[in-house]
Coordinates of C-alpha atoms in Angstrom, one line a residue:
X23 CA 83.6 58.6 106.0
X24 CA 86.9 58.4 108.2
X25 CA 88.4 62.0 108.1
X26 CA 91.4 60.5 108.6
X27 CA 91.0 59.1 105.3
X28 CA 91.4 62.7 103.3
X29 CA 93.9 64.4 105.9
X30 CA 96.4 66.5 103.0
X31 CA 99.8 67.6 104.7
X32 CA 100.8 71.4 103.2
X33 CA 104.1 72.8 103.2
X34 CA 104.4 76.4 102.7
X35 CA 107.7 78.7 102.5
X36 CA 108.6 81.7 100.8
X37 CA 111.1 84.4 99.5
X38 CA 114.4 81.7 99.0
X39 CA 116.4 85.0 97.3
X40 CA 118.7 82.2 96.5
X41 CA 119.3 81.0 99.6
X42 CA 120.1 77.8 98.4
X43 CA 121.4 75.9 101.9
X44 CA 118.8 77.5 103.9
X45 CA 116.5 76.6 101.0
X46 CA 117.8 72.9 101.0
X47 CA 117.2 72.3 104.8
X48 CA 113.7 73.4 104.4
X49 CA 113.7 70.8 101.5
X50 CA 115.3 68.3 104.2
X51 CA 112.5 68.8 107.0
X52 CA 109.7 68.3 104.6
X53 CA 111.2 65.3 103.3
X54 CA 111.4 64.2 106.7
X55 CA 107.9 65.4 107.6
X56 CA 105.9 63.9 104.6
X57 CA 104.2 60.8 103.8
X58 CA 106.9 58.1 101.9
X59 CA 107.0 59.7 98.3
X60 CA 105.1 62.9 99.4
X61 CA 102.4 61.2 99.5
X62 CA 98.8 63.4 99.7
X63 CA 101.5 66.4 100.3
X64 CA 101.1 69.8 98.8
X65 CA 104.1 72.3 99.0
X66 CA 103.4 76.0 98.4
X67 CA 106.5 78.7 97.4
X68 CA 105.4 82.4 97.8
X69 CA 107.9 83.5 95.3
X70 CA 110.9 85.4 94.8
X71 CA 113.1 82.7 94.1
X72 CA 115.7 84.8 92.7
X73 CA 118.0 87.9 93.0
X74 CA 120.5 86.8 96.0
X75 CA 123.9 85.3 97.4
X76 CA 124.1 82.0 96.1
X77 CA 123.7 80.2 92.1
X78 CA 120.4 80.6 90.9
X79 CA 120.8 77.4 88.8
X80 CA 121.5 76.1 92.2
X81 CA 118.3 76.6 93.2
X82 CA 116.4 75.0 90.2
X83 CA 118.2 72.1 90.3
X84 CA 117.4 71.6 94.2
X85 CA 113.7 71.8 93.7
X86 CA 114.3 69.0 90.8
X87 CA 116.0 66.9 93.6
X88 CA 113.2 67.6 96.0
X89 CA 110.6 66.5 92.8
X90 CA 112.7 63.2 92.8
X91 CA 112.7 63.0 96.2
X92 CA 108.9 63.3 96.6
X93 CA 107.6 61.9 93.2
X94 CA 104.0 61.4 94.7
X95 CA 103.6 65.1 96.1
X96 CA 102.1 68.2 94.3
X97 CA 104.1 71.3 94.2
X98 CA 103.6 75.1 93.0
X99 CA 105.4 78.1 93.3
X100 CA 104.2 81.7 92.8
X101 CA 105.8 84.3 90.6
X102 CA 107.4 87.2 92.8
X103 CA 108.2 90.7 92.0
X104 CA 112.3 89.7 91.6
X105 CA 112.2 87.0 89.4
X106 CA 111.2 88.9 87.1
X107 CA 115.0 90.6 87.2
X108 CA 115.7 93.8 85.7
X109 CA 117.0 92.9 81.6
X110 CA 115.8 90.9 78.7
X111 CA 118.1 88.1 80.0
X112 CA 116.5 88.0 83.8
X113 CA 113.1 87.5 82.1
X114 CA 114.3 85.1 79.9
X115 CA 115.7 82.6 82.2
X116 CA 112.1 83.1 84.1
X117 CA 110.5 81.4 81.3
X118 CA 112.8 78.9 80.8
X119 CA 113.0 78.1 84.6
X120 CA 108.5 78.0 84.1
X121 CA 109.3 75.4 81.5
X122 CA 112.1 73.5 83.1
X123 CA 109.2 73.1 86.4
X124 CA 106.4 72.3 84.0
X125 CA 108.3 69.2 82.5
X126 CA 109.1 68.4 86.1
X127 CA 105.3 68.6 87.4
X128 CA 106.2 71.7 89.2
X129 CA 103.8 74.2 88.3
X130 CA 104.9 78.5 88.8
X131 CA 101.4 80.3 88.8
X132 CA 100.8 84.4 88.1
X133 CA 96.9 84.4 88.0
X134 CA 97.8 88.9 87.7
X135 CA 100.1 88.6 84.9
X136 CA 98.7 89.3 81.1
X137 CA 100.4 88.9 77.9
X138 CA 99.7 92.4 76.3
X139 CA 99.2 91.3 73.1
X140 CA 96.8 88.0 74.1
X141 CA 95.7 90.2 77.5
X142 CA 95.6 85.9 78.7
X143 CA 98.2 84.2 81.3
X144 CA 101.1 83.8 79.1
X145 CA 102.0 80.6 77.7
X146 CA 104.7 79.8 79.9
X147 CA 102.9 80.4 82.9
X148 CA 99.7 79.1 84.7
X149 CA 96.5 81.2 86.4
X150 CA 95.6 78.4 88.7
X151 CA 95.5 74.5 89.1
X152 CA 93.8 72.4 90.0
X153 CA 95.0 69.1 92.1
X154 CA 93.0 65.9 92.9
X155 CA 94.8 65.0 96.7
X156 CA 93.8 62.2 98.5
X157 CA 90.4 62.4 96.7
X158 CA 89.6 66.0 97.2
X159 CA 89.8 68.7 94.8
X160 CA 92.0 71.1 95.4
X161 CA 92.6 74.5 93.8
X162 CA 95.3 76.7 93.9
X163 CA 96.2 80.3 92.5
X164 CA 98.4 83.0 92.8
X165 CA 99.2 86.8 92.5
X166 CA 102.2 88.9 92.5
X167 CA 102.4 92.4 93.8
X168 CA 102.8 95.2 90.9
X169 CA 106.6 96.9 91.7
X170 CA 108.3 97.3 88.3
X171 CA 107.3 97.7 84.8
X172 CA 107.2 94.9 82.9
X173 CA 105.4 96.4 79.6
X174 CA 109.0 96.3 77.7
X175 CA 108.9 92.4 77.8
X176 CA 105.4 92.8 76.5
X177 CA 103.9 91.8 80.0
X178 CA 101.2 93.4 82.7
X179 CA 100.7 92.9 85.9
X180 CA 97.2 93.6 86.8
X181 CA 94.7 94.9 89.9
X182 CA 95.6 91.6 92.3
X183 CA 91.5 91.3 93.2
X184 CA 90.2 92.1 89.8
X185 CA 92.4 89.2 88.9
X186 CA 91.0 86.8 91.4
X187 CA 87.5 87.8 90.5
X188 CA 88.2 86.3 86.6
X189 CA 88.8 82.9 88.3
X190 CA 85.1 83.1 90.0
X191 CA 83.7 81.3 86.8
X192 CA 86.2 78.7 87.6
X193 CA 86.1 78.3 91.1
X194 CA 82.0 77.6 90.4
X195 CA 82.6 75.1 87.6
X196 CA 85.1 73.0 89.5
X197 CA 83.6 73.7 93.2
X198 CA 86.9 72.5 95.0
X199 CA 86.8 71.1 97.8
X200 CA 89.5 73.8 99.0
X201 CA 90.7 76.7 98.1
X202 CA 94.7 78.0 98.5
X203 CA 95.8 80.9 97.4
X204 CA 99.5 82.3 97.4
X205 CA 99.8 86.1 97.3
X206 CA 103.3 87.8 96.7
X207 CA 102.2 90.9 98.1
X208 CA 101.7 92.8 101.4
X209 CA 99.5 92.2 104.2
X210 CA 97.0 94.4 102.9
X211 CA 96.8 93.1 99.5
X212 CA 96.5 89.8 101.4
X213 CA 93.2 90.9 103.7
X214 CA 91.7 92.8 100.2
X215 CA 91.8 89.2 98.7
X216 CA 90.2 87.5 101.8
X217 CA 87.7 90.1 101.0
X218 CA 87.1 89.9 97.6
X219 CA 86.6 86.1 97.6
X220 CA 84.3 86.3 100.5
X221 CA 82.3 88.9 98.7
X222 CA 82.3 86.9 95.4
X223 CA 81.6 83.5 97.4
X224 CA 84.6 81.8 97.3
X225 CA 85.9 80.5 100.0
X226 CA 89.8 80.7 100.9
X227 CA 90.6 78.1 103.0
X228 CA 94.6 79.6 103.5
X229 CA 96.1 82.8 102.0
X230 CA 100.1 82.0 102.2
X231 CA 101.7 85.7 102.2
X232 CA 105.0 86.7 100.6
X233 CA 107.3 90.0 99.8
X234 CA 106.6 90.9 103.4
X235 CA 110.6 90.7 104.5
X236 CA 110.0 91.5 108.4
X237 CA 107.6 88.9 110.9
X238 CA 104.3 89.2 109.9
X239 CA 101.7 88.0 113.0
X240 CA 99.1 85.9 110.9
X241 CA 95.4 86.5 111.0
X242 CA 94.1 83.3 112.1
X243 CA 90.9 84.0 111.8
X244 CA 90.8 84.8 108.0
X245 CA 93.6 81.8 107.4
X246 CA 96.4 84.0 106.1
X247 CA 99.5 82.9 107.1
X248 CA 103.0 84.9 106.2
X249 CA 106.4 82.3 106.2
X250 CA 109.6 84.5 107.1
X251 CA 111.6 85.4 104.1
X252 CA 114.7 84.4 103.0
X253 CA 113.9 80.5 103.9
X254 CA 113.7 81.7 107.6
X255 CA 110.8 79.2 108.3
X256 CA 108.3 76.7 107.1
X257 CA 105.2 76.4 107.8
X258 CA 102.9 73.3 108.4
X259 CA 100.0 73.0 107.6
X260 CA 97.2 69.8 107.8
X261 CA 94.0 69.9 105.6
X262 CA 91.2 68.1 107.0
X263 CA 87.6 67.3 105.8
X264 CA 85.5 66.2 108.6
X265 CA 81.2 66.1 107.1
X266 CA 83.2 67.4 103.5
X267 CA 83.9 71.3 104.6
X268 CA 88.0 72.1 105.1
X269 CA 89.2 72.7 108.5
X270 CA 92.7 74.1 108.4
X271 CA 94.9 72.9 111.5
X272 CA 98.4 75.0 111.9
X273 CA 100.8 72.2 112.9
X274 CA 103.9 73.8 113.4
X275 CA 106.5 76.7 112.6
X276 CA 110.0 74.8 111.4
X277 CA 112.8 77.2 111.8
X278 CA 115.6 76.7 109.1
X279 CA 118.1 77.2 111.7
X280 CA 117.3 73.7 113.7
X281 CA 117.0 71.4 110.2
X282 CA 119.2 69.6 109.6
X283 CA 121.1 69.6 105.7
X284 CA 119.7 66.5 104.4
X285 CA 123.1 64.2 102.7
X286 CA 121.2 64.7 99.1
X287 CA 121.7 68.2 98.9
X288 CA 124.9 68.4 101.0
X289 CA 127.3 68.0 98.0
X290 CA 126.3 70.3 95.7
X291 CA 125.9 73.1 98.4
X292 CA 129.2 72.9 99.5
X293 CA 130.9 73.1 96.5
X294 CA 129.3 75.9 94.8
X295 CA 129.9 77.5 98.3
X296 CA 133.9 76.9 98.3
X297 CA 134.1 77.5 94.7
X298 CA 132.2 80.8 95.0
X299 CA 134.7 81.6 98.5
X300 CA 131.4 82.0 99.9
X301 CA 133.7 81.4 103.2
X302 CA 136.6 83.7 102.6
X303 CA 137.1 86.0 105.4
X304 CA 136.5 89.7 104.3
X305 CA 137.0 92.0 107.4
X306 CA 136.0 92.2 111.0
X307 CA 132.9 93.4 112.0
X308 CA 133.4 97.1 113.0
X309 CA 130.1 99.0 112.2
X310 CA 127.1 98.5 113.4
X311 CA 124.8 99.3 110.1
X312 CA 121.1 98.9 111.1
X313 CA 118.0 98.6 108.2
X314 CA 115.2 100.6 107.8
X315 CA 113.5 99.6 104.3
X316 CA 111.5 102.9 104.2
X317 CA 113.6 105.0 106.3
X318 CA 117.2 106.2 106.2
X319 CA 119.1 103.3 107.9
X320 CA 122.8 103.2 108.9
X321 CA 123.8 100.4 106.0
X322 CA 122.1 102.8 103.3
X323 CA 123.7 106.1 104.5
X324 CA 126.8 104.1 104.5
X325 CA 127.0 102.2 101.2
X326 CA 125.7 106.3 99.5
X327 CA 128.1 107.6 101.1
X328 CA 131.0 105.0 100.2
X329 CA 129.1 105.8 96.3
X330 CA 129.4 109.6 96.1
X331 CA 133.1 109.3 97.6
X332 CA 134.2 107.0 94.8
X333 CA 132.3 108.9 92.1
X334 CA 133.6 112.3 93.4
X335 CA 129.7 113.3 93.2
X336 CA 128.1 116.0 95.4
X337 CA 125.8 113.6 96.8
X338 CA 124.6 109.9 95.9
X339 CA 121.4 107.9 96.2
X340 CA 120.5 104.3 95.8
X341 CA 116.8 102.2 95.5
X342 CA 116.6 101.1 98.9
X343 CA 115.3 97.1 97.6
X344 CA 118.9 96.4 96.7
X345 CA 119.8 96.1 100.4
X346 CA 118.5 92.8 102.1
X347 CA 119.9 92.8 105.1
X348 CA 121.2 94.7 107.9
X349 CA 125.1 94.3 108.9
X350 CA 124.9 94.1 112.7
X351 CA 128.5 94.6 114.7
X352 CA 129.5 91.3 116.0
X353 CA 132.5 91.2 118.7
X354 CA 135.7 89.6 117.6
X355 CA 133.3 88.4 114.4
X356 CA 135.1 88.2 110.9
X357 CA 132.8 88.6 107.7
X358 CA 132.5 86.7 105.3
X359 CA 132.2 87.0 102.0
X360 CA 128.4 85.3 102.4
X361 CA 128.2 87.9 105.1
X362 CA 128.7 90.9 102.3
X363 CA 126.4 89.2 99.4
X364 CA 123.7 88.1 101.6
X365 CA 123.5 92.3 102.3
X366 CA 124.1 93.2 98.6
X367 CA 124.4 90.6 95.9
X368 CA 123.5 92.7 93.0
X369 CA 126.7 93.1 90.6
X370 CA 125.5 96.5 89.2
X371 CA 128.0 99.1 88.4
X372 CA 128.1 102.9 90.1
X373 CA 126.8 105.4 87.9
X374 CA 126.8 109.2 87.8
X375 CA 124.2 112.2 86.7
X376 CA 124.2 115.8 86.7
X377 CA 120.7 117.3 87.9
X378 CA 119.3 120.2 88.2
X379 CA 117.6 121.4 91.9
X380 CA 114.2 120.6 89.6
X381 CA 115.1 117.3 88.6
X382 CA 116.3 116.7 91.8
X383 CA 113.3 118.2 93.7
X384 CA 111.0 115.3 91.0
X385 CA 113.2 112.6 92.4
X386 CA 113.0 112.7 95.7
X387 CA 109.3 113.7 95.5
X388 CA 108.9 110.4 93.5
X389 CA 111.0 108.8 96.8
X390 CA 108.5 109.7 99.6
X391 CA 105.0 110.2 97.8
X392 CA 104.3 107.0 99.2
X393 CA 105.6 107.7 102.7
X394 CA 102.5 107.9 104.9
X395 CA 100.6 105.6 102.4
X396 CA 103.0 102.6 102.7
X397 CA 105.3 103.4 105.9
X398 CA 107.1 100.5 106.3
X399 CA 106.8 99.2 102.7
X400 CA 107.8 102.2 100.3
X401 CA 109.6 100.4 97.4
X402 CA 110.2 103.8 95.8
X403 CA 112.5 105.3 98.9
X404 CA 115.9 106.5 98.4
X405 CA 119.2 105.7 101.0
X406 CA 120.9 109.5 100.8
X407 CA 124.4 109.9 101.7
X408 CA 124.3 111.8 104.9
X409 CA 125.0 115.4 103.5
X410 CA 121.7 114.8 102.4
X411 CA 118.6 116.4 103.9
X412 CA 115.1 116.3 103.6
X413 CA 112.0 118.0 104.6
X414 CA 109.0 116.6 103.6
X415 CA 104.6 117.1 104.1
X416 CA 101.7 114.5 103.9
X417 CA 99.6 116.3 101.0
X418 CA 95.7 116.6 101.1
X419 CA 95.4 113.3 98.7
X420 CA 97.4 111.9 101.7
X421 CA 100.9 111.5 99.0
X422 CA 104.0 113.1 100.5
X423 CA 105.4 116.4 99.4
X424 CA 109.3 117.7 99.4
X425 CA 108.6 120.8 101.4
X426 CA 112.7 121.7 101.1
X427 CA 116.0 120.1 100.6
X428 CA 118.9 120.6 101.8
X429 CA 122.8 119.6 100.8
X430 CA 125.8 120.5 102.1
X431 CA 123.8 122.5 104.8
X432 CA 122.4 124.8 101.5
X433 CA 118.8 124.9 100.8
X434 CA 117.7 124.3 97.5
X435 CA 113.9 125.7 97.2
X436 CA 112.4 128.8 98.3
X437 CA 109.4 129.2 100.7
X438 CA 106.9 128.3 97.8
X439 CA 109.1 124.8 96.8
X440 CA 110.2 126.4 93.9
X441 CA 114.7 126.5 93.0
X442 CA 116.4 129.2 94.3
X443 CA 119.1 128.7 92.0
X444 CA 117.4 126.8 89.2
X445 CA 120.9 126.7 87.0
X446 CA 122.6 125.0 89.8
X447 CA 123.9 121.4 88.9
X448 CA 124.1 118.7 91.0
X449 CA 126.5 115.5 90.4
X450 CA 124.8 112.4 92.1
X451 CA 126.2 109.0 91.9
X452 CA 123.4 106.2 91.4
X453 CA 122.8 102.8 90.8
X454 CA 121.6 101.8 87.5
X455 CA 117.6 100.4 88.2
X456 CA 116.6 103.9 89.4
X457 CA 118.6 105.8 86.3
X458 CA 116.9 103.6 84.2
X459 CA 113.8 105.0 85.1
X460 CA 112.4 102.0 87.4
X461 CA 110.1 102.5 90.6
X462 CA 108.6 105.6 89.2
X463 CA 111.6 107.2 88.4
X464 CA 110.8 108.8 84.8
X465 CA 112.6 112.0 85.2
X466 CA 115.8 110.0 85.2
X467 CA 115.2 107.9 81.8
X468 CA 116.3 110.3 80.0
X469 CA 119.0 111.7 81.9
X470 CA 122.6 110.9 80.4
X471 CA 124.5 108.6 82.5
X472 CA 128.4 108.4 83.0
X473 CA 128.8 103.9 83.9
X474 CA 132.1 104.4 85.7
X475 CA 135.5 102.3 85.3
X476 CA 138.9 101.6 86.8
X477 CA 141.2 99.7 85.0
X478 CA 139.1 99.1 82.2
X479 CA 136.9 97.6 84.7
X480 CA 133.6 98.1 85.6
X481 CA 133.0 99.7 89.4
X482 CA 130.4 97.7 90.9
X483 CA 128.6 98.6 94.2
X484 CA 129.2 95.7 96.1
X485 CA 132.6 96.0 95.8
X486 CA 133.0 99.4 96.9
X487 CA 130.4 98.2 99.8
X488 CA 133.1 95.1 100.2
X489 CA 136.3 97.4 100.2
X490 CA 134.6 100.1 103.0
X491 CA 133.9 97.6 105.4
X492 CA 137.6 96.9 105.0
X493 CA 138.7 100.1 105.3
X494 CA 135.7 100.7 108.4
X495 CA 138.7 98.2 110.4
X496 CA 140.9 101.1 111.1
X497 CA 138.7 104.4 110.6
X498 CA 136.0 103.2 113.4
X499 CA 135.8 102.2 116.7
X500 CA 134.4 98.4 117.4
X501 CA 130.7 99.0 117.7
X502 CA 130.5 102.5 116.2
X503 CA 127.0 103.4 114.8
X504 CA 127.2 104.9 111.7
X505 CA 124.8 108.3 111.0
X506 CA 122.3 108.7 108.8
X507 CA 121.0 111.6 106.0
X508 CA 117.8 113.3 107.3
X509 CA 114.6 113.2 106.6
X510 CA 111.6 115.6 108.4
X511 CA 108.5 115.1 108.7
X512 CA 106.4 118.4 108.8
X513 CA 102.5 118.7 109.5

């Protein structure tokens, strides 16, 4: 048989957060790149195609356009962690967006998520499918990583390799001729499926990673390959089938930055970007706010601090996932609004707390139990603002303890981790996911919150974030780096 004959071309991206013209120039190169029609084409999204700066309707109906575009190619796209959302409504327009796709032969796969009262895929959804390319069989699954409860929509997300070991029956019934699987979930997760299939005897012929937001070097030996986030890159990838086995061939790394906006999508994008001032000068870059996901960071400290000072709080905190971006000085460089969102485009309102030096100690303890398990990924960590500081221990179970904290240079535990002053109370502004109790925050569901107004009008983050960096113009230096709260390690 001529090999050439069964050659599938595979496109795989991930983590758009609405990025909708980085998302459309990725759409333009593998228009480009592909057979007339996306013909024997297969194009793989990680996930995550929500939460970010620009319309999220935007973003459905540019994958339609692609599906027009490319009638002949197969397309799927994995469930991530964000599109979930955070409300009734969030989840809601998942399922609709699943059905829109369907009716559009674009399939969204979740092989980990359970309807609790079927314990099956939901109906909206699919575990897996399988494709018949240029005469091969081709399967394809998919798994999200476990970061928020879902049980009040009546879902579960389960054990990522448990879940791949109930498609075993499947993968031996159909025998495909390759096997892809898309895994919204870390590195590791990634290597503990390449595991698990090997163990059970079915062969993955390309793991595409996503949720990993830094570079992550691919293992090329085990096939699992990690596209940059945010639409950064595409990858290409070539199937072959030379005496019936899969050879994978890497083709190329496409960086969003050199494709070109194909004239399709060129319309659309620039109107929703002028009618959302997407453009609009804000203020010039003054600060330089660095990110660190899972440590304090400069933009974190910053957008706290900027918190407690509006809620007239002793200190604040805030989930470190709403911050996507770091906000690097620039010389002579005027943000943007697009600049601001693409940092923080979550339009939550500030909240406020009292807690007690107990409820306190719980929350932070809740903030860095995951600290030497998951160093560079803790979802659960905390941006403090900087009168904030913490000493903290890796436990025998190899969690992470809160040895003693300190704020406002007063310690708040004794030399055996209990309160010193166990009436104290603490005012802490917040943002609403962690008060609601997400990320493993259950001390705080219960906790009455104050939303805060001005005007009648809500006080959202963002635009307290939006209104500092203004302010930053004449209260900093050009290139000033801002401080950070503290936190210790202690052996």
């Amino acid at each position: 048989m001529n090999t050439q004959d069964n050659t599938i071309d595979l496109f795989a991206l991930t983590d758009s957060h609405q990025e909708a013209r980085r998302l459309c120039c990725l759409f333009s190169s593998i228009i480009e790149k592909s057979q007339p029609l996306g013909k024997d084409s297969l194009i793989c999204d990680g996930g995550d195609l929500f939460k970010g700066v620009y319309d999220r309707q935007l973003c459905i109906d540019s994958y339609l356009k692609l599906r027009r575009n490319l009638p002949k190619a197969q397309m799927v796209m994995a469930v991530g962690n964000n599109d979930f959302g955070f409300n009734f409504e969030h989840i809601g327009f998942l399922k609709k967006t699943a059905q829109t796709f369907a009716q559009n032969n674009i399939h969204m796969l979740c092989a980990n998520l359970i309807d609790l009262k079927t314990q099956n895929t939901p109906d909206w959804i699919e575990a897996f499918k399988i494709f018949e390319i240029n005469r091969k069989k081709i399967m394809v699954t998919a798994f999200c990583t476990d970061t928020i409860k879902l049980e009040k929509y009546g879902l579960k997300l389960m054990d990522i390799p448990q879940s791949l070991l109930r498609l075993q029956e499947i993968y031996n019934r159909y025998k495909p001729d390759a096997f892809v699987v898309i895994n919204h979930a870390l590195m590791k997760s990634s290597q503990a499926v390449y595991q698990t299939a090997l163990n059970a005897q079915m062969k993955t012929n390309l793991i595409i990673g996503g949720h990993e937001h830094s570079v992550v070097v691919p293992d090329i030996k085990k096939h699992i390959y990690y596209p940059q986030a945010y639409n950064r890159t595409l990858l290409h990838f070539r199937l072959n089938f030379p005496d019936n086995k899969c050879r994978l061939n890497f083709l190329e790394e496409i960086k969003c930055q050199q494709c070109q906006l194909g004239s399709e999508f060129q319309e659309p994008i620039e109107q929703y970007e002028q009618a959302a001032g997407l453009n609009n000068p804000i203020a010039e870059s003054t600060l330089n706010l660095t990110k660190e996901y899972s440590d304090p960071s400069a933009i974190g400290t910053f957008i706290a601090d900027k918190m407690r000072e509006t809620a007239k709080s002793t200190l604040a905190i805030i989930s470190t996932g709403y911050i996507c971006h770091p906000l690097l000085y620039q010389p002579h460089h005027i943000l943007t609004a697009y600049d601001i969102k693409r940092v923080f485009s979550a339009e939550v309102p500030l909240q406020k707390v009292l807690l007690t030096p107990a409820q306190l100690k719980a929350v932070f303890t809740n903030s860095v139990c995951n600290r030497y398990r998951l160093p560079t990924s803790n979802t659960r960590f905390l941006q403090c603002s900087q009168n904030v500081r913490l000493i903290c221990f890796k436990k025998a179970d190899g969690s992470g303890g809160i040895k003693q904290i300190i704020i406002n240079n007063t310690a708040l535990l004794d030399d055996y981790g209990n309160p010193i002053r166990p009436d104290d109370i603490y005012s802490c502004a917040i943002d609403p996911f962690i008060a609601s109790g997400e990320q493993g925050y259950d001390i705080l569901r219960s906790v009455d919150k104050e939303t805060l107004m001005k005007n009648n009008q809500l006080i959202k983050i963002k635009d307290i974030f939006m209104n500092a960096l203004k302010e930053a113009e004449t209260q900093y230096s050009s290139g000033s780096q801002y401080p950070t709260y503290s936190v210790t390690d202690i052996e």
